[in-house]
Amino acid sequence: MSIRFSFGGDEHIFGEVSEEMSLASFFTGLSMTKAVRDANIPGVTEICPANASFQIRFDPDKISPQDLLKELQSFEAAAAQSDETLETRIIELPVYFQDPWTHETGQRFRERHQDPSSTDLEYSARINGYATVEEFIAAYSGQPWFVSMVGFVAGLPWLYQMVERQRQIEAPKYLRPRTDTPKLTIGHGGCFAAIYSVRGAGGYQMYGVTPAPIYDPTRQVNYLRDEMCLFKPGDIVKFKAIDRAEYDATLEAIEANTFAPTIRPCTFNLAEFNRDIAGTNAKLMELLDGR
């Protein structure tokens, strides 16, 4: 695939790998941003990878836009031939699905929803072909998700479900955005899951909440002292469905600063994943089972 480059004002170059999200597009974009970082090009000030694209910010007094564009184009062939192997982490995140807080919020904004007579979970289960909400939650939490981007709001991860494309859960955003979303809501829009790092406006379908902080600019949370954001592109996430008692117990541990999510190092190879998706996912999730 050929990357489509465009200029954003006087200080940015945007590279679009693909108009649709895929892990192959993500890996090409990741390879490009790594190449830019490793080249240490004079004048480059910021490198921002996204789902199937990337953006480079530069100082035009130190490098001209056309010269930087030539540099980026010189990396394209190598990026397309990268071995697509990533040393990364798998993170288990507890999620309280069908919680009272996203339910209450959803009820306040039903007139903005495609189906005001049902909840977000009921609507999403139905349009994805699941007979019950419980079956939908089992599918949602039963397979891992790939962090393809962190941003839009500080610390907010975008997650792409690691299943065959025809099995991916999809749901549209609200017809009109809400003016409120609880902090740490698990939301879904299009093919992406997202975790709202802070309370605020939003339009994604709401399925539950995690008790675990994912963003802490004060760095007081014990597992966020080195990095204020829990996630980074390339991380793999497994949702663990919990009930209200487990949610409350986890909150107590968080308040005592004794909780930390289960995180294991792992290697992800895209070619192996495409050859055997179920087998690759099973091996990844076995890493969590060892605790």
GROMACS .gro file of N, CA, C and O in nm, residues 1-8 12-20 25 28-29 32 52-56 69 72-73 76:
model
  120
    1MET      N    1   0.084  -0.119   0.000
    1MET     CA    2   0.000   0.000   0.000
    1MET      C    3   0.088   0.124   0.000
    1MET      O    4   0.198   0.125   0.056
    2SER      N    5   0.043   0.229  -0.064
    2SER     CA    6   0.119   0.353  -0.072
    2SER      C    7   0.063   0.453   0.028
    2SER      O    8  -0.058   0.475   0.036
    3ILE      N    9   0.151   0.513   0.106
    3ILE     CA   10   0.110   0.610   0.207
    3ILE      C   11   0.075   0.742   0.139
    3ILE      O   12   0.149   0.791   0.053
    4ARG      N   13  -0.037   0.798   0.177
    4ARG     CA   14  -0.079   0.927   0.122
    4ARG      C   15  -0.037   1.037   0.219
    4ARG      O   16  -0.084   1.043   0.333
    5PHE      N   17   0.052   1.124   0.174
    5PHE     CA   18   0.103   1.232   0.258
    5PHE      C   19   0.032   1.363   0.224
    5PHE      O   20   0.000   1.390   0.109
    6SER      N   21   0.010   1.444   0.326
    6SER     CA   22  -0.046   1.577   0.306
    6SER      C   23   0.012   1.669   0.413
    6SER      O   24   0.053   1.624   0.520
    7PHE      N   25   0.014   1.798   0.381
    7PHE     CA   26   0.067   1.896   0.475
    7PHE      C   27  -0.044   1.953   0.561
    7PHE      O   28  -0.154   1.980   0.512
    8GLY      N   29  -0.015   1.972   0.689
    8GLY     CA   30  -0.108   2.035   0.781
    8GLY      C   31  -0.052   2.166   0.830
    8GLY      O   32   0.030   2.168   0.923
   12HIS      N   33   0.327   2.056   1.006
   12HIS     CA   34   0.286   1.916   1.018
   12HIS      C   35   0.283   1.847   0.883
   12HIS      O   36   0.246   1.908   0.782
   13ILE      N   37   0.319   1.718   0.884
   13ILE     CA   38   0.295   1.630   0.771
   13ILE      C   39   0.213   1.512   0.823
   13ILE      O   40   0.249   1.449   0.923
   14PHE      N   41   0.103   1.485   0.754
   14PHE     CA   42   0.014   1.376   0.791
   14PHE      C   43   0.032   1.262   0.692
   14PHE      O   44   0.030   1.284   0.570
   15GLY      N   45   0.050   1.140   0.743
   15GLY     CA   46   0.063   1.023   0.658
   15GLY      C   47  -0.053   0.928   0.680
   15GLY      O   48  -0.070   0.876   0.790
   16GLU      N   49  -0.133   0.905   0.577
   16GLU     CA   50  -0.247   0.814   0.587
   16GLU      C   51  -0.209   0.682   0.522
   16GLU      O   52  -0.192   0.673   0.401
   17VAL      N   53  -0.196   0.578   0.603
   17VAL     CA   54  -0.159   0.446   0.552
   17VAL      C   55  -0.278   0.383   0.482
   17VAL      O   56  -0.264   0.321   0.377
   18SER      N   57  -0.396   0.396   0.541
   18SER     CA   58  -0.517   0.336   0.485
   18SER      C   59  -0.638   0.413   0.533
   18SER      O   60  -0.635   0.474   0.640
   19GLU      N   61  -0.747   0.407   0.455
   19GLU     CA   62  -0.871   0.470   0.498
   19GLU      C   63  -0.947   0.383   0.597
   19GLU      O   64  -1.040   0.431   0.662
   20GLU      N   65  -0.912   0.258   0.607
   20GLU     CA   66  -0.976   0.169   0.704
   20GLU      C   67  -0.871   0.110   0.798
   20GLU      O   68  -0.755   0.093   0.761
   25SER      N   69  -0.214  -0.207   0.862
   25SER     CA   70  -0.197  -0.062   0.848
   25SER      C   71  -0.134  -0.003   0.972
   25SER      O   72  -0.047   0.084   0.964
   28THR      N   73   0.242  -0.076   0.969
   28THR     CA   74   0.314   0.009   0.874
   28THR      C   75   0.335   0.149   0.932
   28THR      O   76   0.444   0.205   0.924
   29GLY      N   77   0.228   0.204   0.992
   29GLY     CA   78   0.241   0.335   1.055
   29GLY      C   79   0.340   0.334   1.170
   29GLY      O   80   0.419   0.428   1.188
   32MET      N   81   0.689   0.332   1.037
   32MET     CA   82   0.726   0.465   0.988
   32MET      C   83   0.766   0.557   1.102
   32MET      O   84   0.869   0.627   1.094
   52ALA      N   85  -0.439   0.412   1.182
   52ALA     CA   86  -0.388   0.370   1.052
   52ALA      C   87  -0.322   0.489   0.982
   52ALA      O   88  -0.328   0.504   0.861
   53SER      N   89  -0.259   0.574   1.062
   53SER     CA   90  -0.197   0.695   1.011
   53SER      C   91  -0.096   0.745   1.114
   53SER      O   92  -0.078   0.686   1.220
   54PHE      N   93  -0.032   0.855   1.081
   54PHE     CA   94   0.062   0.917   1.175
   54PHE      C   95   0.080   1.063   1.135
   54PHE      O   96   0.049   1.103   1.022
   55GLN      N   97   0.129   1.142   1.228
   55GLN     CA   98   0.154   1.282   1.201
   55GLN      C   99   0.290   1.322   1.258
   55GLN      O  100   0.325   1.282   1.369
   56ILE      N  101   0.363   1.400   1.181
   56ILE     CA  102   0.495   1.447   1.221
   56ILE      C  103   0.491   1.598   1.230
   56ILE      O  104   0.447   1.667   1.137
   69LEU      N  105   0.941   1.566   0.361
   69LEU     CA  106   0.858   1.472   0.286
   69LEU      C  107   0.945   1.369   0.214
   69LEU      O  108   0.914   1.249   0.214
   72LEU      N  109   1.061   1.112   0.463
   72LEU     CA  110   0.956   1.017   0.498
   72LEU      C  111   0.932   0.917   0.386
   72LEU      O  112   0.916   0.797   0.411
   73GLN      N  113   0.930   0.964   0.263
   73GLN     CA  114   0.907   0.874   0.150
   73GLN      C  115   1.019   0.772   0.136
   73GLN      O  116   0.996   0.659   0.090
   76GLU      N  117   0.943   0.452   0.334
   76GLU     CA  118   0.817   0.383   0.308
   76GLU      C  119   0.837   0.238   0.267
   76GLU      O  120   0.767   0.148   0.316
   0.00000   0.00000   0.00000
